[in-house]
Coordinates of C-alpha atoms and ligand atoms in Angstrom, one line a residue:
M18 CA 4.1 34.8 -37.1
A19 CA 6.3 33.8 -34.2
A20 CA 10.0 34.0 -34.4
L21 CA 13.0 33.1 -32.3
Y22 CA 16.1 35.1 -31.9
R23 CA 19.4 33.9 -30.6
G24 CA 22.0 36.3 -29.3
R25 CA 25.5 36.0 -30.8
H26 CA 27.3 35.9 -27.5
R27 CA 25.2 33.5 -25.4
W28 CA 24.9 30.5 -27.5
K29 CA 24.1 28.2 -24.6
R30 CA 20.8 29.9 -23.9
I31 CA 17.9 30.9 -26.1
N32 CA 17.7 34.6 -25.3
C33 CA 14.2 35.5 -26.2
L34 CA 11.2 35.0 -28.3
H35 CA 9.7 37.8 -30.3
I36 CA 6.5 38.1 -32.2
F37 CA 6.9 40.1 -35.4
S38 CA 3.8 41.6 -37.0
R39 CA 5.2 41.5 -40.5
K40 CA 6.9 38.9 -42.5
L41 CA 10.2 40.0 -44.0
T42 CA 10.3 37.3 -46.7
G43 CA 6.8 36.3 -46.8
K44 CA 8.0 32.8 -45.8
N45 CA 8.9 31.2 -42.5
D46 CA 12.2 29.4 -42.1
Y47 CA 10.4 26.5 -40.5
D48 CA 6.9 25.1 -40.1
L49 CA 7.7 24.2 -36.5
L50 CA 10.3 25.3 -34.0
V51 CA 10.6 23.1 -31.0
I52 CA 12.4 24.6 -28.0
G53 CA 13.6 21.9 -25.7
G54 CA 15.3 18.7 -26.8
G55 CA 14.1 16.4 -24.0
S56 CA 12.0 13.3 -24.6
G57 CA 8.8 15.3 -25.3
G58 CA 10.4 17.9 -27.6
L59 CA 12.2 15.2 -29.6
A60 CA 9.0 13.1 -29.9
C61 CA 7.1 16.2 -31.1
S62 CA 9.7 17.3 -33.6
K63 CA 10.3 13.8 -35.1
E64 CA 6.6 13.2 -35.5
A65 CA 6.1 16.6 -37.3
A66 CA 9.1 15.9 -39.5
Q67 CA 7.8 12.5 -40.4
L68 CA 4.5 14.2 -41.4
G69 CA 6.4 16.4 -43.8
Q70 CA 7.0 19.5 -41.8
K71 CA 10.2 21.5 -41.8
V72 CA 11.3 21.4 -38.2
A73 CA 14.1 22.8 -36.1
V74 CA 14.9 21.8 -32.5
L75 CA 16.7 24.2 -30.2
D76 CA 18.3 23.1 -27.0
Y77 CA 21.3 23.8 -25.0
V78 CA 23.6 21.4 -23.1
E79 CA 25.9 22.1 -20.2
P80 CA 29.2 20.3 -20.5
P81 CA 28.7 17.6 -17.9
T82 CA 31.4 15.8 -16.0
M83 CA 30.1 12.3 -16.3
A84 CA 31.0 9.0 -14.9
E85 CA 32.3 7.0 -17.9
A86 CA 29.8 4.2 -18.1
V87 CA 26.8 6.5 -17.9
Q88 CA 28.5 9.0 -20.2
N89 CA 28.9 6.4 -22.8
H90 CA 25.3 5.3 -22.4
V91 CA 24.1 8.9 -22.7
K92 CA 26.3 9.4 -25.7
S93 CA 24.9 6.4 -27.4
L94 CA 21.3 7.6 -26.8
N95 CA 22.2 11.1 -28.0
W96 CA 23.8 9.6 -31.1
G97 CA 20.7 7.7 -31.9
H98 CA 18.6 10.8 -31.5
R99 CA 21.1 12.8 -33.5
V100 CA 21.0 10.4 -36.4
Q101 CA 17.2 10.2 -36.4
L102 CA 17.0 14.0 -36.2
Q103 CA 19.4 14.5 -39.0
D104 CA 17.4 12.1 -41.0
K105 CA 14.1 13.6 -40.2
V106 CA 14.4 17.1 -38.9
L107 CA 15.6 19.7 -41.2
G108 CA 17.8 22.5 -40.0
G109 CA 20.0 20.4 -37.7
V110 CA 20.0 20.0 -33.9
G111 CA 20.4 23.0 -31.8
A112 CA 22.0 21.1 -29.0
Y113 CA 25.4 21.5 -30.5
P114 CA 27.1 24.8 -29.8
S115 CA 29.0 24.6 -33.0
Y116 CA 25.8 24.8 -34.9
Y117 CA 24.9 28.1 -33.2
K118 CA 28.5 29.4 -33.4
A119 CA 28.5 28.7 -37.1
R120 CA 25.2 30.5 -37.4
G121 CA 26.6 33.3 -35.2
G122 CA 23.4 34.3 -33.6
T123 CA 20.3 33.9 -35.8
I124 CA 16.8 34.9 -36.3
L125 CA 14.6 31.9 -37.0
T126 CA 11.0 32.2 -38.0
A127 CA 8.4 29.5 -37.8
K128 CA 4.7 29.2 -38.3
N129 CA 4.4 27.5 -34.9
I130 CA 6.6 27.4 -31.8
V131 CA 6.4 24.6 -29.3
I132 CA 8.0 25.0 -25.9
A133 CA 9.0 21.8 -24.2
T134 CA 11.8 22.8 -22.0
G135 CA 10.7 20.7 -19.0
G136 CA 12.1 21.4 -15.5
R137 CA 15.2 20.9 -13.5
P138 CA 15.6 19.8 -9.9
K139 CA 15.5 22.7 -7.5
Y140 CA 17.2 23.6 -4.3
P141 CA 15.4 25.3 -1.4
T142 CA 16.4 29.0 -1.3
N143 CA 15.9 29.6 2.4
I144 CA 18.2 26.9 3.9
P145 CA 21.8 28.1 4.4
G146 CA 24.3 25.7 2.8
A147 CA 21.6 23.8 0.8
A148 CA 22.8 24.6 -2.7
E149 CA 26.4 25.1 -1.7
H150 CA 26.8 21.6 -0.2
G151 CA 24.0 19.6 -1.6
I152 CA 23.3 17.6 -4.8
T153 CA 20.2 16.7 -6.7
S154 CA 19.0 13.6 -8.5
D155 CA 20.5 15.0 -11.7
D156 CA 24.0 14.7 -10.1
I157 CA 23.7 11.3 -8.4
F158 CA 24.7 9.3 -11.5
W159 CA 27.6 11.5 -12.3
L160 CA 29.4 11.3 -9.0
K161 CA 33.0 10.1 -9.2
K162 CA 32.8 8.5 -5.8
S163 CA 30.2 6.9 -3.7
P164 CA 27.9 9.5 -2.0
G165 CA 28.4 7.6 1.2
K166 CA 26.0 8.2 4.1
T167 CA 23.2 10.2 2.5
L168 CA 20.4 12.4 3.7
V169 CA 17.6 12.6 1.1
V170 CA 15.3 15.5 1.7
G171 CA 11.8 15.2 0.2
A172 CA 9.3 12.3 0.2
S173 CA 7.9 12.0 -3.3
Y174 CA 8.9 9.9 -6.3
V175 CA 12.5 11.2 -6.7
A176 CA 13.3 11.1 -3.0
L177 CA 12.0 7.6 -2.4
E178 CA 13.4 6.1 -5.6
C179 CA 16.9 7.6 -4.9
A180 CA 16.8 6.5 -1.3
G181 CA 15.7 3.0 -2.4
F182 CA 18.6 2.4 -4.7
L183 CA 21.2 4.1 -2.4
K184 CA 20.1 1.8 0.4
G185 CA 20.1 -1.0 -2.2
I186 CA 23.8 -0.5 -2.8
G187 CA 24.5 -0.7 0.9
L188 CA 24.6 3.0 1.9
D189 CA 23.4 4.4 5.1
T190 CA 20.3 6.3 3.9
T191 CA 17.9 8.6 5.7
V192 CA 14.8 10.2 4.1
M193 CA 13.6 13.5 5.6
V194 CA 9.8 13.9 5.3
R195 CA 8.3 17.3 5.8
S196 CA 4.7 16.1 5.8
I197 CA 3.5 12.9 4.1
A198 CA 5.1 10.5 1.7
L199 CA 4.0 10.4 -1.9
R200 CA 1.6 13.3 -1.8
G201 CA -1.3 12.9 -4.2
F202 CA -1.0 9.1 -4.2
D203 CA -3.2 6.7 -2.3
Q204 CA -1.9 7.1 1.3
Q205 CA -2.5 3.5 2.3
M206 CA -0.3 2.4 -0.6
A207 CA 2.3 5.1 0.2
G208 CA 2.4 3.7 3.7
L209 CA 3.2 0.2 2.4
V210 CA 6.0 1.6 0.3
T211 CA 7.7 3.4 3.2
D212 CA 7.0 0.6 5.7
Y213 CA 8.8 -1.8 3.3
M214 CA 11.7 0.6 3.0
E215 CA 11.9 1.1 6.8
A216 CA 11.8 -2.6 7.3
H217 CA 14.7 -3.0 5.0
G218 CA 16.9 -0.4 6.7
T219 CA 16.1 3.0 5.2
R220 CA 15.8 5.5 8.0
F221 CA 13.0 8.1 8.0
A222 CA 13.0 11.4 9.8
W223 CA 9.2 12.0 9.8
K224 CA 7.7 15.4 10.1
S225 CA 11.0 17.1 10.0
V226 CA 12.3 20.1 8.2
P227 CA 16.0 21.0 7.5
N228 CA 17.3 24.3 8.9
R229 CA 20.9 24.4 7.6
V230 CA 23.8 22.5 6.2
D231 CA 27.3 23.2 7.3
K232 CA 30.5 21.7 6.0
L233 CA 32.8 20.6 8.9
S234 CA 36.6 20.7 8.7
S235 CA 36.5 16.9 8.3
G236 CA 34.5 17.4 5.0
A237 CA 31.4 15.9 6.6
L238 CA 28.1 17.8 6.1
Q239 CA 26.3 18.6 9.3
V240 CA 22.6 19.0 8.9
T241 CA 20.5 20.7 11.5
W242 CA 16.7 20.0 11.4
T243 CA 13.6 20.5 13.4
D244 CA 11.1 17.8 14.3
T245 CA 7.9 19.8 13.8
Q246 CA 5.9 17.5 16.0
T247 CA 8.0 18.1 19.1
G248 CA 9.7 21.3 18.1
S249 CA 13.0 19.7 19.0
E250 CA 16.2 20.4 17.0
H251 CA 18.5 17.6 15.8
K252 CA 21.9 17.4 14.2
D253 CA 23.6 14.6 12.3
T254 CA 26.5 14.4 9.9
F255 CA 26.3 13.0 6.3
D256 CA 28.6 12.5 3.4
S257 CA 26.0 13.8 1.0
V258 CA 22.7 15.7 1.1
L259 CA 20.4 15.1 -1.8
W260 CA 17.6 17.5 -2.3
A261 CA 14.5 16.0 -3.9
V262 CA 12.1 18.8 -3.2
G263 CA 10.6 19.1 -6.6
R264 CA 11.5 20.5 -10.0
A265 CA 11.4 24.0 -11.3
P266 CA 10.2 25.0 -14.8
E267 CA 12.7 26.3 -17.4
T268 CA 10.8 29.3 -18.5
K269 CA 12.7 32.3 -17.3
A270 CA 15.5 32.3 -19.9
L271 CA 13.0 32.5 -22.7
G272 CA 11.5 35.9 -21.7
L273 CA 8.0 34.5 -22.1
D274 CA 6.4 37.2 -19.9
K275 CA 7.6 39.9 -22.4
L276 CA 5.7 38.0 -25.1
G277 CA 2.5 37.9 -23.1
V278 CA 2.6 34.1 -22.6
Q279 CA 0.6 33.6 -19.4
L280 CA 2.5 31.9 -16.6
N281 CA 1.3 30.7 -13.3
K282 CA 2.8 33.2 -10.9
E283 CA 3.3 30.7 -8.1
T284 CA 4.8 27.8 -10.1
G285 CA 6.3 29.7 -13.1
K286 CA 4.7 27.1 -15.4
I287 CA 2.9 28.0 -18.6
V288 CA -0.8 28.1 -18.5
I289 CA -2.1 25.9 -21.4
G290 CA -5.4 24.7 -22.7
P291 CA -6.4 21.1 -23.5
D292 CA -4.9 21.5 -26.9
E293 CA -1.5 22.7 -25.4
S294 CA -2.1 26.3 -26.7
T295 CA -0.7 29.1 -24.7
S296 CA -2.2 32.6 -24.3
V297 CA -0.3 33.6 -27.5
P298 CA -1.5 32.3 -30.8
N299 CA 0.9 29.9 -32.5
I300 CA 2.9 29.2 -29.4
Y301 CA 2.2 25.9 -27.7
A302 CA 3.7 24.2 -24.7
F303 CA 3.5 20.7 -23.2
G304 CA 5.2 18.4 -20.7
D305 CA 6.5 19.4 -17.3
I306 CA 6.5 23.1 -18.4
G307 CA 2.7 23.1 -18.6
E308 CA 0.7 24.0 -15.5
G309 CA -1.1 21.1 -14.0
R310 CA 0.4 18.5 -16.3
P311 CA 1.8 15.3 -14.9
E312 CA 5.6 15.4 -14.7
L313 CA 6.0 12.1 -16.5
T314 CA 8.1 11.3 -19.5
P315 CA 5.7 9.0 -21.4
T316 CA 2.9 11.5 -20.9
A317 CA 5.1 14.3 -22.5
I318 CA 6.1 12.0 -25.4
K319 CA 2.5 11.1 -26.2
A320 CA 1.3 14.8 -25.8
G321 CA 4.1 15.9 -28.1
K322 CA 3.3 13.4 -30.8
L323 CA -0.4 14.3 -30.6
L324 CA 0.4 18.0 -30.8
A325 CA 2.5 17.5 -33.9
R326 CA -0.3 15.6 -35.5
R327 CA -2.8 18.4 -34.7
L328 CA -0.4 21.1 -35.9
T329 CA 0.0 19.3 -39.2
G330 CA -3.7 18.9 -39.6
Q331 CA -3.5 15.1 -39.5
S332 CA -5.7 14.7 -36.4
T333 CA -7.8 16.5 -33.9
E334 CA -7.1 14.1 -31.1
L335 CA -6.3 15.7 -27.8
M336 CA -4.1 14.2 -25.1
N337 CA -6.1 12.4 -22.4
Y338 CA -4.5 13.4 -19.2
D339 CA -6.9 11.3 -17.1
N340 CA -6.1 7.7 -16.3
V341 CA -2.3 8.0 -16.8
P342 CA -0.7 5.0 -15.2
T343 CA 2.5 5.4 -13.3
T344 CA 5.0 3.5 -11.2
V345 CA 7.1 4.5 -8.2
F346 CA 10.3 2.5 -8.6
T347 CA 11.0 2.0 -4.9
P348 CA 12.4 -1.3 -3.6
L349 CA 8.9 -2.5 -3.4
E350 CA 7.4 -1.1 -6.6
Y351 CA 4.1 0.7 -6.5
S352 CA 2.0 1.2 -9.6
C353 CA -1.4 2.6 -10.1
V354 CA -3.9 4.0 -12.5
G355 CA -6.9 6.1 -11.8
L356 CA -8.1 7.5 -8.5
S357 CA -6.7 7.0 -5.0
E358 CA -9.1 5.8 -2.4
E359 CA -9.2 9.3 -0.9
E360 CA -10.0 10.9 -4.2
A361 CA -12.6 8.4 -5.1
E362 CA -14.3 8.9 -1.7
K363 CA -14.1 12.7 -2.2
R364 CA -15.8 12.4 -5.7
H365 CA -18.3 9.6 -5.1
G366 CA -18.8 9.6 -1.3
K367 CA -17.9 6.7 1.0
D368 CA -21.0 4.8 0.2
G369 CA -20.6 5.4 -3.5
I370 CA -17.5 3.2 -3.8
E371 CA -16.6 -0.4 -3.2
I372 CA -13.0 -1.4 -2.5
Y373 CA -11.8 -4.9 -3.2
H374 CA -8.5 -5.7 -1.8
A375 CA -6.0 -8.5 -1.1
F376 CA -2.7 -9.0 0.6
Y377 CA -0.8 -11.7 -1.4
K378 CA 2.5 -13.5 -1.4
P379 CA 4.4 -13.4 -4.7
L380 CA 5.9 -16.7 -5.7
E381 CA 9.4 -15.2 -5.7
F382 CA 8.9 -14.2 -2.1
T383 CA 7.7 -17.6 -1.0
V384 CA 10.8 -19.4 -2.3
A385 CA 13.1 -16.9 -0.8
E386 CA 11.1 -16.8 2.4
R387 CA 10.7 -13.1 2.2
D388 CA 8.2 -11.1 4.2
A389 CA 5.4 -10.1 1.9
S390 CA 3.3 -8.1 4.3
Q391 CA 3.4 -5.0 2.1
C392 CA 2.4 -6.8 -1.1
Y393 CA -1.1 -5.6 -1.7
I394 CA -3.8 -5.0 -4.3
K395 CA -6.6 -2.5 -4.1
V396 CA -9.3 -2.0 -6.7
V397 CA -11.5 1.0 -6.2
C398 CA -14.9 0.6 -7.9
E399 CA -18.1 2.4 -8.2
Q400 CA -20.7 0.9 -5.9
G401 CA -23.5 -1.0 -7.6
G402 CA -24.2 -2.0 -11.2
T403 CA -21.2 -3.5 -13.0
G404 CA -18.9 -1.6 -10.7
K405 CA -16.8 0.7 -13.0
I406 CA -13.2 0.6 -11.9
L407 CA -12.1 4.0 -10.6
G408 CA -8.6 3.2 -9.5
L409 CA -6.3 0.2 -9.4
H410 CA -3.3 0.0 -7.1
F411 CA -0.6 -2.6 -6.8
T412 CA 2.6 -3.0 -4.7
G413 CA 4.9 -5.9 -5.5
P414 CA 7.5 -7.2 -7.9
N415 CA 7.3 -5.7 -11.4
A416 CA 4.4 -3.5 -10.4
G417 CA 4.9 -1.4 -13.5
E418 CA 4.6 -4.4 -15.8
V419 CA 1.4 -5.5 -14.0
A420 CA -0.3 -2.1 -14.1
Q421 CA 0.6 -1.4 -17.7
G422 CA -1.7 -4.2 -19.0
F423 CA -4.5 -3.3 -16.6
A424 CA -4.2 0.3 -17.7
V425 CA -5.4 -0.7 -21.1
G426 CA -8.5 -2.3 -19.6
F427 CA -8.9 0.8 -17.5
Q428 CA -8.7 3.0 -20.6
C429 CA -11.5 0.9 -22.1
G430 CA -13.8 1.5 -19.1
A431 CA -13.2 -1.9 -17.3
T432 CA -15.6 -2.8 -14.6
Y433 CA -15.3 -5.2 -11.6
S434 CA -17.4 -7.6 -13.6
H435 CA -14.8 -7.6 -16.4
L436 CA -12.1 -8.1 -13.9
I437 CA -13.5 -11.3 -12.3
Q438 CA -14.6 -12.6 -15.7
T439 CA -10.9 -12.6 -16.7
V440 CA -9.0 -15.8 -16.4
G441 CA -5.8 -15.5 -14.4
I442 CA -2.3 -16.5 -15.6
H443 CA -0.8 -18.9 -13.1
P444 CA 1.6 -18.5 -11.3
T445 CA 1.8 -14.7 -11.5
C446 CA 1.2 -11.8 -9.2
A447 CA -1.1 -10.2 -11.7
E448 CA -3.6 -13.1 -11.4
E449 CA -4.3 -11.9 -7.9
V450 CA -5.8 -8.7 -9.4
V451 CA -8.4 -10.7 -11.3
K452 CA -9.2 -12.7 -8.2
V453 CA -9.9 -9.9 -5.7
H454 CA -13.2 -10.5 -4.0
I455 CA -12.9 -9.3 -0.4
T456 CA -14.3 -5.9 0.1
K457 CA -12.8 -3.5 2.6
R458 CA -16.3 -2.8 3.9
S459 CA -16.7 -6.5 5.0
G460 CA -13.8 -6.2 7.4
L461 CA -12.8 -9.7 6.5
D462 CA -9.1 -10.8 6.4
A463 CA -7.9 -9.9 2.9
T464 CA -4.8 -12.2 3.0
V465 CA -4.8 -14.6 0.1
T466 CA -2.6 -17.7 -0.2
G467 CA 0.2 -17.3 -2.7
C468 CA 0.4 -17.6 -6.4
Ligands
NAP23 P1 7.5 16.4 -6.0 O1 6.6 15.3 -6.5 O2 7.1 17.8 -6.4 O3 7.7 16.3 -4.4 C1 8.5 17.2 -3.7 C2 8.7 16.6 -2.4 O4 9.6 17.5 -1.7 C3 7.5 16.5 -1.5 O5 7.6 15.4 -0.7 C4 7.6 17.8 -0.7 O6 6.9 17.7 0.6 C5 9.1 17.9 -0.5 N1 9.5 19.3 -0.2 C6 9.3 20.4 -1.0 N2 10.0 21.4 -0.5 C7 10.6 21.0 0.7 C8 11.3 21.6 1.7 N3 11.7 22.9 1.6 N4 11.8 20.9 2.7 C9 11.5 19.6 2.8 N5 10.7 18.9 1.9 C10 10.3 19.6 0.8 O7 9.0 16.3 -6.6 P2 9.9 15.1 -7.0 O8 9.8 13.9 -6.1 O9 11.2 15.7 -7.2 O10 9.3 14.6 -8.4 C11 9.2 15.5 -9.5 C12 8.3 15.0 -10.5 O11 9.1 14.0 -11.3 C13 7.1 14.3 -10.0 O12 5.9 15.1 -10.1 C14 7.0 13.0 -10.8 O13 5.8 13.0 -11.6 C15 8.2 12.9 -11.6 N6 8.9 11.6 -11.4 C16 8.3 10.5 -11.9 C17 9.0 9.3 -11.7 C18 8.4 8.0 -12.2 O14 7.4 8.1 -13.0 N7 8.8 6.9 -11.7 C19 10.2 9.2 -11.0 C20 10.8 10.4 -10.6 C21 10.1 11.6 -10.8 P3 5.4 18.1 0.8 O15 4.6 16.9 0.4 O16 5.3 18.4 2.3 O17 5.1 19.3 0.0

């Protein structure tokens, strides 16, 4: 039996988990205790409650100073969740301090415990002034004034998306890239995304690492960094420095190590099996907290629902973590599903794959006379036979909308033959995907005339 104890004086944090070898009452308070009230935790708890389980959700909230409009939006979302949870989840919602205060520190027992505490943006620990003077993506929407001239450190989803909208609202924006942009993604596609941003005014400090951040008497932040290619040191001043250097798991506060829950020493994430089980029976974990899991909200939601169904004996279906589609919401959106060209080559060999590609001009770019040189489609297929599709990549307007539909086909094992047998919808960007016929191997010009 697993149980959760909450200390009387620290209601904001769950103090620790204990495993008791005996049952005091012979009965658990709950069938399921979900720790973490983010999207994944809520999805899991609501699904379990709907399936007749007695469920409690535990979470803590820091009082946030919020910009009014966003605050109202968040409140309305929270209210919706709260109503649904009160309808469906017995035992109330732990996100409300008064709940815990009223309970005055409580021992709760449950047949199963699910940890879905996610992660929080992290600051580098070895850069003087980084945390003191910097902000993260969590702060950006709560600022009371414009962040002004901004340095974004990091080059993955968060960094590029934040830089994209900051530049979009007219701010002087620089992205500092330590190594490559969008690590893990198809690097040709990543290049198109950053080329587009650069062409539209975002500055990039390539192969550069920050050394320190100092606040000047003027209030400006002076950043010193090294260009690792030349070894030269540079300085510039910014109004804001936004760290987008990854997210850290929220495991420490739970004392999981004392319970014997195996953590990855390097990342601090929980080691979990395909069924989301941890090394301790009856304790499960999923979402960003799970080692090797994609840090994506829809993936966590789906995994949480499937876990709830398995825990209630309704299903044995496991989450399929392969083929998860995703979109990078940069000024030129990039969406993909499946393998990058690099990964496909690694797994199947250069001669084992065929790549169909096309540069295309979206209709909306034509009318506005916008440069479409980064609008591109790449379909990575197995060489020979029907040409099973291994990866599909798309940059252009509404890339997420386009890729979502193709992801269904991908999930069903779509082949290149299926693709070209499909009739296009005119005039759309997506129709260019079902028309791709030029192979990279041919070396022919892949520019197609517009939609
Ligand atoms: P991330 O994917 O872990 O990338 C971290 C970035 O920071 C990398 O570019 C890394 O460079 C750089 N970095 C790390 N330490 C650094 C240092 N000390 N100095 C300079 N650069 C440093 O983190 P993220 O972009 O914050 O995203 C977190 C997760 O959120 C992602 O895994 C993603 O799945 C999810 N997310 C998804 C979406 C979406 O679906 N649209 C949007 C936002 C976030 P190196 O490559 O050199 O290591």
